[in-house]
């Protein structure tokens, strides 16, 4: 091999390597990135999910699995686009089923209405007769793996600030092979932290002993979830304005 040709190959190799490094450096963050819990949150929400709140894609009543219950707790830092989730479901049988990437979602849907999933969470495990749980933190940009009529992912462009602005316009659910419209579903509700309402950019400081409020059976009965006892209540970190 001539010295000239050898030099040319090395040069081209250097360019290719440099281009690859540039592409790697410039690549955007992956969607739904698993991240550590942030130091602070701008809001917190809970959803007590029951089978009687489930509707189908047409907004018609489609009761989920009898006796099943779900507790969804979300803590949000909308500045960082991070949502931390603690999900517990009970009484759900069979495997999960959904055309989305996972079968556990937050939908943009008011009570009694259907709507697209905006967030997809790892399904609670283990699959079996006992309680199923899922917890962690995700950072946007968010994707659901489900596309709309324009072939756009239903999570694309979604911001957690939209939940803070109108939590009642969002519901949490999980879908199974036996109850495809949803085994359980519940609307999001703001959680009082440290004596102050959070959400919508509200501010509150909270020490490490602050807990989510206990939801009584009477309140659940009013929401159609009589008989459900909350499994646990997670500690909240400092809530930042």
mmCIF file of C-alpha atoms in Angstrom, residues 47-54 65-71 90 183-187 214-231:
data_model
loop_
_atom_site.group_PDB
_atom_site.id
_atom_site.type_symbol
_atom_site.label_atom_id
_atom_site.label_comp_id
_atom_site.label_asym_id
_atom_site.label_seq_id
_atom_site.Cartn_x
_atom_site.Cartn_y
_atom_site.Cartn_z
ATOM 1 C CA UNK A 47 -55.737 8.595 41.924
ATOM 2 C CA UNK A 48 -57.904 5.986 43.628
ATOM 3 C CA UNK A 49 -58.828 3.715 40.739
ATOM 4 C CA UNK A 50 -61.868 1.433 40.717
ATOM 5 C CA UNK A 51 -63.555 -0.718 38.051
ATOM 6 C CA UNK A 52 -66.783 1.306 37.958
ATOM 7 C CA UNK A 53 -64.981 4.374 36.580
ATOM 8 C CA UNK A 54 -63.806 2.641 33.388
ATOM 9 C CA UNK A 65 -62.536 -6.167 36.959
ATOM 10 C CA UNK A 66 -64.959 -6.641 39.869
ATOM 11 C CA UNK A 67 -63.289 -6.086 43.234
ATOM 12 C CA UNK A 68 -60.072 -4.705 41.756
ATOM 13 C CA UNK A 69 -58.549 -1.500 43.126
ATOM 14 C CA UNK A 70 -55.613 0.726 42.296
ATOM 15 C CA UNK A 71 -53.695 3.475 44.031
ATOM 16 C CA UNK A 90 -54.975 -5.336 43.878
ATOM 17 C CA UNK A 183 -59.313 -3.076 34.775
ATOM 18 C CA UNK A 184 -59.429 0.015 37.022
ATOM 19 C CA UNK A 185 -59.466 3.762 36.450
ATOM 20 C CA UNK A 186 -59.486 6.905 38.571
ATOM 21 C CA UNK A 187 -59.251 10.682 38.104
ATOM 22 C CA UNK A 214 -55.049 9.144 54.358
ATOM 23 C CA UNK A 215 -58.073 8.680 52.118
ATOM 24 C CA UNK A 216 -60.983 7.312 54.142
ATOM 25 C CA UNK A 217 -63.384 4.641 53.027
ATOM 26 C CA UNK A 218 -66.222 7.177 53.099
ATOM 27 C CA UNK A 219 -64.433 9.392 50.596
ATOM 28 C CA UNK A 220 -63.788 6.403 48.386
ATOM 29 C CA UNK A 221 -67.428 5.375 48.571
ATOM 30 C CA UNK A 222 -68.401 8.811 47.293
ATOM 31 C CA UNK A 223 -65.979 8.226 44.427
ATOM 32 C CA UNK A 224 -67.402 4.791 43.749
ATOM 33 C CA UNK A 225 -64.584 2.939 45.512
ATOM 34 C CA UNK A 226 -66.106 1.721 48.806
ATOM 35 C CA UNK A 227 -64.164 -1.089 50.412
ATOM 36 C CA UNK A 228 -60.774 0.039 49.223
ATOM 37 C CA UNK A 229 -58.111 0.602 51.855
ATOM 38 C CA UNK A 230 -55.000 2.476 50.768
ATOM 39 C CA UNK A 231 -52.035 0.135 50.787
#
